[in-house]
XYZ file of N, CA, C and O in Angstrom:
232
model
N -16.836 10.513 -92.312
C -17.117 9.391 -91.478
C -16.174 8.452 -91.250
O -16.014 7.880 -92.015
N -16.084 8.716 -89.624
C -14.676 8.132 -89.504
C -15.274 6.524 -89.235
O -16.327 6.049 -88.747
N -14.298 5.204 -89.676
C -14.719 4.087 -89.377
C -13.796 3.846 -87.792
O -13.340 4.282 -87.441
N -14.644 2.334 -87.648
C -14.240 1.943 -86.241
C -12.849 1.081 -86.377
O -12.798 1.462 -87.513
N -12.141 1.367 -85.376
C -11.374 0.129 -85.207
C -11.700 -1.517 -85.965
O -10.683 -1.748 -86.796
N -12.623 -1.610 -85.858
C -12.856 -3.345 -86.258
C -13.171 -2.825 -87.822
O -12.081 -3.753 -88.807
N -13.739 -2.061 -88.846
C -13.432 -2.007 -89.689
C -12.071 -1.281 -90.419
O -11.726 -2.460 -91.579
N -11.050 -0.225 -89.804
C -9.754 -0.608 -90.607
C -8.929 -2.238 -90.378
O -8.252 -2.114 -90.819
N -9.201 -2.988 -89.139
C -8.700 -4.445 -89.472
C -9.228 -4.891 -90.357
O -8.301 -5.616 -91.264
N -10.360 -4.783 -90.342
C -11.128 -5.725 -92.105
C -10.684 -5.219 -93.045
O -10.371 -5.839 -93.963
N -10.116 -4.075 -93.232
C -9.353 -3.287 -94.297
C -7.776 -3.779 -94.685
O -7.692 -4.175 -95.618
N -7.577 -3.700 -93.631
C -6.011 -4.102 -93.860
C -5.518 -5.814 -93.688
O -4.572 -6.107 -94.296
N -6.261 -6.759 -92.949
C -5.905 -7.364 -92.558
C -5.990 -8.591 -93.799
O -4.959 -9.526 -93.541
N -6.723 -8.430 -94.653
C -6.909 -9.137 -95.788
C -5.935 -9.206 -96.527
O -4.981 -9.840 -97.256
N -5.314 -8.263 -96.826
C -3.973 -7.266 -97.716
C -2.880 -7.501 -97.263
O -2.231 -8.473 -97.906
N -2.874 -8.120 -95.567
C -1.998 -8.737 -94.865
C -1.390 -9.895 -94.696
O -0.635 -10.629 -95.122
N -2.736 -10.725 -95.295
C -2.737 -12.190 -95.533
C -2.288 -12.356 -96.764
O -1.384 -13.287 -96.997
N -2.595 -11.418 -97.696
C -2.275 -11.832 -99.231
C -0.915 -11.880 -99.219
O -0.097 -13.080 -99.859
N -0.050 -10.576 -99.164
C 1.109 -10.433 -98.841
C 1.973 -11.849 -98.158
O 3.300 -12.176 -98.645
N 1.525 -12.051 -96.941
C 2.260 -12.748 -96.057
C 2.420 -14.394 -96.755
O 3.291 -15.051 -97.005
N 1.015 -14.366 -97.895
C 1.206 -15.873 -98.268
C 2.232 -16.156 -99.157
O 2.654 -16.927 -99.474
N 2.100 -14.916 -99.893
C 3.405 -14.684 -101.559
C 4.747 -15.055 -100.857
O 5.599 -15.583 -101.341
N 5.025 -13.877 -99.222
C 6.325 -13.991 -99.044
C 6.518 -15.691 -98.562
O 7.541 -15.950 -99.108
N 5.862 -16.212 -97.689
C 5.937 -17.440 -97.454
C 6.176 -18.717 -98.542
O 7.596 -19.539 -98.337
N 5.568 -18.791 -99.373
C 5.526 -18.960 -100.439
C 6.961 -19.329 -101.201
O 7.582 -20.065 -101.751
N 7.313 -18.082 -101.413
C 8.825 -17.548 -101.862
C 9.507 -18.134 -101.478
O 10.641 -18.869 -102.113
N 9.741 -17.834 -99.845
C 10.608 -18.370 -99.021
C 10.683 -19.599 -98.811
O 11.875 -20.502 -99.399
N 9.696 -20.170 -98.454
C 9.192 -21.811 -98.203
C 10.037 -22.194 -99.789
O 11.129 -23.684 -100.073
N 9.790 -22.183 -101.294
C 10.375 -22.736 -102.731
C 11.723 -22.410 -102.650
O 12.645 -23.216 -103.091
N 12.496 -21.325 -102.221
C 13.763 -20.784 -102.358
C 14.438 -22.048 -101.464
O 15.547 -22.629 -101.757
N 13.831 -22.406 -100.412
C 14.420 -23.158 -99.247
C 14.288 -24.801 -99.791
O 14.837 -25.584 -99.069
N 13.614 -24.942 -100.780
C 13.423 -26.520 -101.092
C 12.439 -27.353 -100.303
O 12.046 -28.133 -99.964
N 11.346 -26.323 -99.664
C 10.634 -27.105 -98.636
C 9.309 -27.048 -98.667
O 8.399 -27.065 -97.498
N 8.975 -26.611 -99.774
C 7.374 -26.565 -100.551
C 6.912 -27.584 -101.595
O 7.712 -27.469 -102.475
N 6.028 -28.415 -101.490
C 5.305 -28.820 -102.224
C 4.542 -27.834 -103.170
O 4.024 -27.193 -103.029
N 4.545 -28.594 -104.527
C 3.700 -27.802 -105.843
C 2.013 -27.621 -104.899
O 1.830 -26.314 -105.302
N 1.402 -28.680 -104.775
C 0.044 -28.809 -104.291
C -0.068 -27.518 -103.086
O -0.910 -27.364 -103.097
N 0.727 -27.989 -101.809
C 0.518 -26.755 -101.007
C 1.108 -25.199 -101.329
O -0.011 -24.595 -100.885
N 2.351 -25.279 -102.183
C 1.991 -23.887 -102.998
C 1.144 -23.005 -103.371
O 0.798 -21.986 -103.450
N 0.133 -24.044 -104.212
C -0.748 -23.786 -104.951
C -2.070 -23.626 -104.096
O -2.696 -21.936 -104.151
N -2.117 -24.093 -102.504
C -3.342 -23.835 -102.225
C -2.983 -22.209 -101.179
O -3.981 -21.558 -100.704
N -1.740 -22.209 -100.849
C -1.293 -20.990 -100.115
C -1.455 -19.477 -101.008
O -2.207 -18.439 -100.345
N -1.167 -19.707 -102.182
C -1.247 -18.868 -103.159
C -2.802 -18.563 -103.506
O -3.020 -17.261 -103.267
N -4.045 -19.487 -103.390
C -5.028 -19.392 -103.302
C -5.392 -18.684 -102.258
O -6.794 -17.641 -101.736
N -5.094 -19.289 -101.283
C -5.667 -18.097 -99.899
C -5.390 -16.925 -100.199
O -6.243 -16.049 -99.674
N -4.475 -16.656 -100.548
C -3.964 -15.038 -100.421
C -4.357 -14.027 -101.230
O -4.887 -12.921 -101.175
N -4.749 -15.037 -102.738
C -5.472 -14.325 -103.998
C -7.031 -14.365 -103.113
O -7.755 -13.402 -103.621
N -7.059 -15.089 -102.383
C -8.946 -14.839 -102.218
C -8.901 -13.411 -100.648
O -10.066 -13.205 -101.000
N -8.059 -13.995 -100.206
C -8.061 -12.439 -98.898
C -7.657 -11.233 -99.989
O -8.930 -10.447 -99.366
N -7.051 -11.450 -100.949
C -6.804 -9.888 -101.571
C -8.111 -9.287 -102.477
O -8.472 -8.300 -102.137
N -8.633 -10.281 -102.887
C -10.367 -10.388 -103.459
C -11.317 -10.322 -102.726
O -12.069 -8.888 -102.951
N -11.476 -10.108 -101.401
C -12.296 -9.528 -100.434
C -12.110 -8.793 -100.230
O -12.749 -7.742 -100.060
N -10.704 -8.186 -100.052
C -10.806 -6.793 -99.280
C -10.709 -5.659 -100.624
O -11.286 -4.757 -100.794
N -10.570 -6.480 -101.940
C -11.344 -5.026 -102.779
C -12.892 -5.302 -103.279
O -13.087 -3.914 -103.495
N -13.043 -6.217 -103.126
C -14.462 -6.438 -103.261
C -15.164 -5.615 -102.479
O -16.526 -5.128 -102.378
N -14.798 -5.602 -100.818
C -15.492 -4.683 -99.758
C -15.770 -3.391 -99.931
O -16.392 -2.690 -99.672
N -14.396 -2.903 -101.297
C -14.198 -1.437 -101.176
C -15.207 -1.102 -102.608
O -15.336 0.298 -102.462
N -15.635 -1.759 -103.145
C -16.747 -1.449 -103.990
C -17.986 -1.112 -103.371
O -18.416 -1.332 -102.418
């Protein structure tokens, strides 16, 4: 059965958010522009996005 465009986007978007948050935290930490609390929040959002994507596939 073919997935609709919406389902395709909802499959890829959370993975992209997770990846983007990880990269953003790494870059900002290297530049010294990131507080620890903010980093944990950003990584939490990324982890939650990836988790939603994985749960959707079950």
